Amino acid sequence: SGSGSDITPKMTTMTRPWIAILALWLQNIVLTLGAADNNSSSFIFLQKFPLEYSLDLIFHTEVLVCSRNGFTPEDQTFLDDKILGLTDFAELDLSWWSSRTANCVEFGYGGSSCTEHCCGAPHRQEEMTFPLNERRAVIGNADTTKKSLYLYGSSSSLDGEAAYRRLCDHKCWSNWAGTDYNPLSNNCNTFTSTVLHCVFGLSEKKPNLGPSDMVTVTCDKCPSSALFSIA
């Protein structure tokens, strides 16, 4: 109608400044989030221990998520260069990692009698303030004197706290209660596969774990990342 042709141009003219303002606002949000991601970016490592009295045939692994800011610029470049040529993972020399004290969040899992969601994957102060060169595990029977360390990649969007929420705010492969533990089908190495592959999108292949790591996880048993809100 005639009234419609009069109103439409007026609405377009009036809304153009608001569209421009909205576009600038959204652009600023994207830039701010990008800066926040860079500031909180993390390196992802796997630490491996043989179990005590296992003749180095059975292994326990844990994921360490370490803030980039905890490393010197030289160490950041060293790790970035390794990631560029990475196939699955790269072992780091003891002579390098034993003197690095960057703060990490430790992701480990073990069996116990607890039944609460994620209670088998502790997230206490000691796990949230874990120096990279620490020889420690969440379980008591790992031979921590034989720790080896592997680089898996980096994340520009997830730090250790956000990764733990992504893993434990919803069921992801397992509920990770202590009573969910199974030495063959849902063990510590199944847990680290889930963290590496389903939380960070990295390889779940491991360094020569043999029968300790028999399960290939599938991330369709984890909620879509779209379900997680930005905190």
CSV table of C-alpha atoms in Angstrom, one decimal:
chain,number,residue,atom,x,y,z
A,1,SER,CA,0.0,0.0,0.0
A,2,GLY,CA,0.9,3.7,-0.1
A,3,SER,CA,1.5,3.8,3.6
A,4,GLY,CA,3.9,0.9,3.4
A,5,SER,CA,6.0,2.6,0.8
A,6,ASP,CA,6.2,5.7,3.0
A,7,ILE,CA,7.2,3.9,6.2
A,8,THR,CA,9.8,1.6,4.8
A,9,PRO,CA,12.3,4.3,3.7
A,10,LYS,CA,11.9,6.1,7.0
A,11,MET,CA,12.7,2.9,9.0
A,12,THR,CA,15.7,2.2,6.9
A,13,THR,CA,17.1,5.7,7.3
A,14,MET,CA,16.5,5.7,11.0
A,15,THR,CA,18.0,2.3,11.6
A,16,ARG,CA,21.2,2.8,9.6
A,17,PRO,CA,23.1,4.6,12.4
A,18,TRP,CA,22.1,1.9,14.9
A,19,ILE,CA,23.3,-0.9,12.5
A,20,ALA,CA,26.6,0.8,12.2
A,21,ILE,CA,26.9,1.3,16.0
A,22,LEU,CA,25.9,-2.4,16.5
A,23,ALA,CA,28.5,-3.6,14.0
A,24,LEU,CA,31.3,-1.6,15.8
A,25,TRP,CA,30.1,-2.9,19.2
A,26,LEU,CA,30.3,-6.5,17.9
A,27,GLN,CA,33.7,-5.9,16.3
A,28,ASN,CA,35.0,-4.6,19.7
A,29,ILE,CA,33.7,-7.7,21.4
A,30,VAL,CA,35.4,-10.0,18.9
A,31,LEU,CA,38.7,-8.1,19.3
A,32,THR,CA,38.4,-8.1,23.1
A,33,LEU,CA,37.7,-11.9,23.2
A,34,GLY,CA,40.6,-12.4,20.8
A,35,ALA,CA,42.9,-10.5,23.1
A,36,ALA,CA,41.7,-12.4,26.1
A,37,ASP,CA,42.3,-15.7,24.3
A,38,ASN,CA,45.9,-14.8,23.5
A,39,ASN,CA,46.5,-13.7,27.1
A,40,SER,CA,45.1,-16.9,28.5
A,41,SER,CA,46.5,-19.3,25.8
A,42,SER,CA,47.9,-22.6,27.1
A,43,PHE,CA,50.3,-25.3,26.2
A,44,ILE,CA,49.1,-28.9,26.5
A,45,PHE,CA,51.4,-31.7,27.8
A,46,LEU,CA,51.0,-35.3,28.8
A,47,GLN,CA,53.0,-36.7,31.7
A,48,LYS,CA,53.6,-40.5,31.8
A,49,PHE,CA,54.6,-42.7,34.7
A,50,PRO,CA,55.0,-46.5,35.0
A,51,LEU,CA,53.1,-48.0,37.9
A,52,GLU,CA,55.1,-49.2,40.9
A,53,TYR,CA,56.0,-52.9,40.7
A,54,SER,CA,54.7,-53.3,37.2
A,55,LEU,CA,58.2,-53.9,35.6
A,56,ASP,CA,57.5,-50.7,33.5
A,57,LEU,CA,54.7,-52.5,31.6
A,58,ILE,CA,51.7,-50.7,33.0
A,59,PHE,CA,51.4,-46.9,32.8
A,60,HIS,CA,49.5,-43.9,34.2
A,61,THR,CA,49.1,-40.7,32.3
A,62,GLU,CA,47.9,-37.2,33.1
A,63,VAL,CA,47.3,-34.0,31.1
A,64,LEU,CA,48.9,-30.8,32.1
A,65,VAL,CA,47.5,-27.5,30.9
A,66,CYS,CA,50.0,-24.8,31.4
A,67,SER,CA,49.6,-21.0,30.8
A,68,ARG,CA,51.8,-19.6,28.1
A,69,ASN,CA,52.6,-16.7,30.3
A,70,GLY,CA,54.5,-19.1,32.6
A,71,PHE,CA,57.2,-19.6,30.0
A,72,THR,CA,60.0,-17.3,28.9
A,73,PRO,CA,59.7,-15.8,25.4
A,74,GLU,CA,62.5,-18.2,24.3
A,75,ASP,CA,60.6,-21.2,25.7
A,76,GLN,CA,57.4,-20.1,24.1
A,77,THR,CA,59.2,-20.0,20.7
A,78,PHE,CA,60.8,-23.4,21.4
A,79,LEU,CA,57.4,-24.9,22.1
A,80,ASP,CA,55.7,-23.2,19.2
A,81,ASP,CA,58.3,-24.4,16.8
A,82,LYS,CA,57.9,-28.0,18.0
A,83,ILE,CA,54.1,-27.7,17.6
A,84,LEU,CA,54.5,-26.6,14.0
A,85,GLY,CA,56.3,-29.9,13.1
A,86,LEU,CA,54.1,-32.0,15.4
A,87,THR,CA,52.7,-35.4,14.5
A,88,ASP,CA,50.5,-36.4,17.5
A,89,PHE,CA,53.1,-35.5,20.2
A,90,ALA,CA,56.8,-34.9,20.8
A,91,GLU,CA,58.8,-36.1,23.8
A,92,LEU,CA,60.6,-33.4,25.7
A,93,ASP,CA,64.0,-33.9,27.2
A,94,LEU,CA,64.4,-34.3,30.9
A,95,SER,CA,67.2,-31.7,30.7
A,96,TRP,CA,64.6,-29.2,29.5
A,97,TRP,CA,61.5,-29.8,31.5
A,98,SER,CA,63.1,-30.6,34.8
A,99,SER,CA,64.0,-26.9,35.2
A,100,ARG,CA,60.7,-25.4,34.0
A,101,THR,CA,58.3,-24.3,36.8
A,102,ALA,CA,55.4,-22.9,34.7
A,103,ASN,CA,52.1,-23.2,36.5
A,104,CYS,CA,49.8,-25.9,35.2
A,105,VAL,CA,46.4,-27.4,35.9
A,106,GLU,CA,46.7,-31.2,36.4
A,107,PHE,CA,44.1,-33.5,34.9
A,108,GLY,CA,44.3,-37.0,36.3
A,109,TYR,CA,41.9,-39.8,37.1
A,110,GLY,CA,41.8,-42.8,39.4
A,111,GLY,CA,39.4,-45.3,40.9
A,112,SER,CA,37.9,-44.8,44.4
A,113,SER,CA,34.7,-45.4,46.3
A,114,CYS,CA,33.4,-41.9,45.5
A,115,THR,CA,30.2,-41.7,43.4
A,116,GLU,CA,29.9,-38.0,42.6
A,117,HIS,CA,30.3,-36.7,39.1
A,118,CYS,CA,34.0,-36.1,38.3
A,119,CYS,CA,35.1,-36.9,41.9
A,120,GLY,CA,37.7,-39.4,40.5
A,121,ALA,CA,39.4,-36.4,38.7
A,122,PRO,CA,40.3,-34.1,41.6
A,123,HIS,CA,40.5,-30.4,41.1
A,124,ARG,CA,41.9,-29.1,44.3
A,125,GLN,CA,44.5,-26.4,45.0
A,126,GLU,CA,47.4,-28.8,44.4
A,127,GLU,CA,46.0,-29.8,41.0
A,128,MET,CA,45.4,-26.1,40.0
A,129,THR,CA,48.9,-25.0,41.0
A,130,PHE,CA,51.0,-27.8,39.5
A,131,PRO,CA,54.6,-26.8,38.4
A,132,LEU,CA,55.5,-28.4,35.1
A,133,ASN,CA,58.6,-30.1,36.6
A,134,GLU,CA,56.8,-31.5,39.6
A,135,ARG,CA,57.1,-35.3,40.0
A,136,ARG,CA,53.6,-36.0,41.3
A,137,ALA,CA,50.4,-37.9,40.3
A,138,VAL,CA,46.8,-38.0,41.5
A,139,ILE,CA,47.2,-41.7,42.3
A,140,GLY,CA,49.4,-43.1,44.9
A,141,ASN,CA,51.0,-46.0,43.0
A,142,ALA,CA,52.6,-44.2,40.1
A,143,ASP,CA,56.4,-44.3,40.1
A,144,THR,CA,56.9,-40.5,39.9
A,145,THR,CA,60.7,-40.9,39.8
A,146,LYS,CA,60.3,-42.1,36.2
A,147,LYS,CA,58.2,-39.2,34.8
A,148,SER,CA,58.4,-38.5,31.1
A,149,LEU,CA,56.8,-35.5,29.4
A,150,TYR,CA,55.3,-35.0,26.0
A,151,LEU,CA,54.0,-31.9,24.2
A,152,TYR,CA,50.7,-32.3,22.4
A,153,GLY,CA,49.8,-28.8,21.3
A,154,SER,CA,48.3,-25.5,22.4
A,155,SER,CA,45.0,-23.8,22.9
A,156,SER,CA,44.2,-20.1,22.3
A,157,SER,CA,40.7,-20.3,23.9
A,158,LEU,CA,40.9,-22.8,26.8
A,159,ASP,CA,42.9,-22.5,30.0
A,160,GLY,CA,42.9,-25.3,32.6
A,161,GLU,CA,39.9,-24.0,34.5
A,162,ALA,CA,37.7,-23.7,31.4
A,163,ALA,CA,38.9,-27.1,30.2
A,164,TYR,CA,37.9,-28.7,33.5
A,165,ARG,CA,34.4,-27.1,33.3
A,166,ARG,CA,34.0,-28.4,29.7
A,167,LEU,CA,34.9,-31.9,30.8
A,168,CYS,CA,33.0,-32.0,34.1
A,169,ASP,CA,30.0,-29.7,33.8
A,170,HIS,CA,28.4,-32.4,31.7
A,171,LYS,CA,29.0,-36.1,31.1
A,172,CYS,CA,31.8,-36.4,28.6
A,173,TRP,CA,32.4,-40.1,27.7
A,174,SER,CA,32.1,-41.0,31.4
A,175,ASN,CA,31.0,-39.3,34.6
A,176,TRP,CA,34.5,-39.9,35.9
A,177,ALA,CA,33.3,-40.8,39.4
A,178,GLY,CA,35.7,-43.0,41.3
A,179,THR,CA,33.3,-45.9,40.9
A,180,ASP,CA,33.3,-45.5,37.1
A,181,TYR,CA,36.9,-46.7,36.9
A,182,ASN,CA,37.6,-49.9,35.0
A,183,PRO,CA,41.2,-51.0,34.5
A,184,LEU,CA,40.6,-51.9,30.9
A,185,SER,CA,37.7,-49.9,29.5
A,186,ASN,CA,37.6,-46.6,31.6
A,187,ASN,CA,40.9,-46.0,33.2
A,188,CYS,CA,43.3,-43.0,33.6
A,189,ASN,CA,44.4,-43.3,30.0
A,190,THR,CA,40.8,-43.3,28.7
A,191,PHE,CA,40.5,-40.1,30.7
A,192,THR,CA,43.5,-38.4,29.2
A,193,SER,CA,42.3,-39.4,25.7
A,194,THR,CA,39.0,-37.7,26.4
A,195,VAL,CA,40.8,-34.5,27.7
A,196,LEU,CA,43.2,-34.4,24.7
A,197,HIS,CA,40.8,-35.3,22.0
A,198,CYS,CA,37.3,-34.2,23.1
A,199,VAL,CA,38.2,-31.1,25.1
A,200,PHE,CA,41.2,-29.8,23.1
A,201,GLY,CA,40.7,-31.4,19.7
A,202,LEU,CA,44.2,-32.9,19.9
A,203,SER,CA,45.5,-36.4,19.1
A,204,GLU,CA,44.6,-39.1,21.6
A,205,LYS,CA,47.6,-41.3,20.5
A,206,LYS,CA,49.9,-42.1,23.4
A,207,PRO,CA,53.6,-42.9,23.8
A,208,ASN,CA,53.9,-46.7,24.0
A,209,LEU,CA,51.4,-47.5,26.7
A,210,GLY,CA,50.6,-51.0,25.4
A,211,PRO,CA,47.7,-52.7,27.2
A,212,SER,CA,47.3,-49.8,29.5
A,213,ASP,CA,45.5,-47.8,26.7
A,214,MET,CA,43.1,-50.0,24.8
A,215,VAL,CA,40.2,-47.7,24.2
A,216,THR,CA,39.7,-45.2,21.4
A,217,VAL,CA,37.3,-42.5,22.6
A,218,THR,CA,34.6,-41.0,20.4
A,219,CYS,CA,33.6,-37.4,21.1
A,220,ASP,CA,29.9,-38.0,20.2
A,221,LYS,CA,29.6,-39.1,23.9
A,222,CYS,CA,30.5,-35.5,24.9
A,223,PRO,CA,28.2,-32.5,24.6
A,224,SER,CA,28.8,-30.3,21.6
A,225,SER,CA,31.0,-27.3,22.3
A,226,ALA,CA,28.0,-25.2,21.3
A,227,LEU,CA,26.3,-26.2,24.5
A,228,PHE,CA,28.9,-24.5,26.6
A,229,SER,CA,28.5,-20.8,27.4
A,230,ILE,CA,31.4,-18.4,27.4
A,231,ALA,CA,32.2,-17.4,31.0
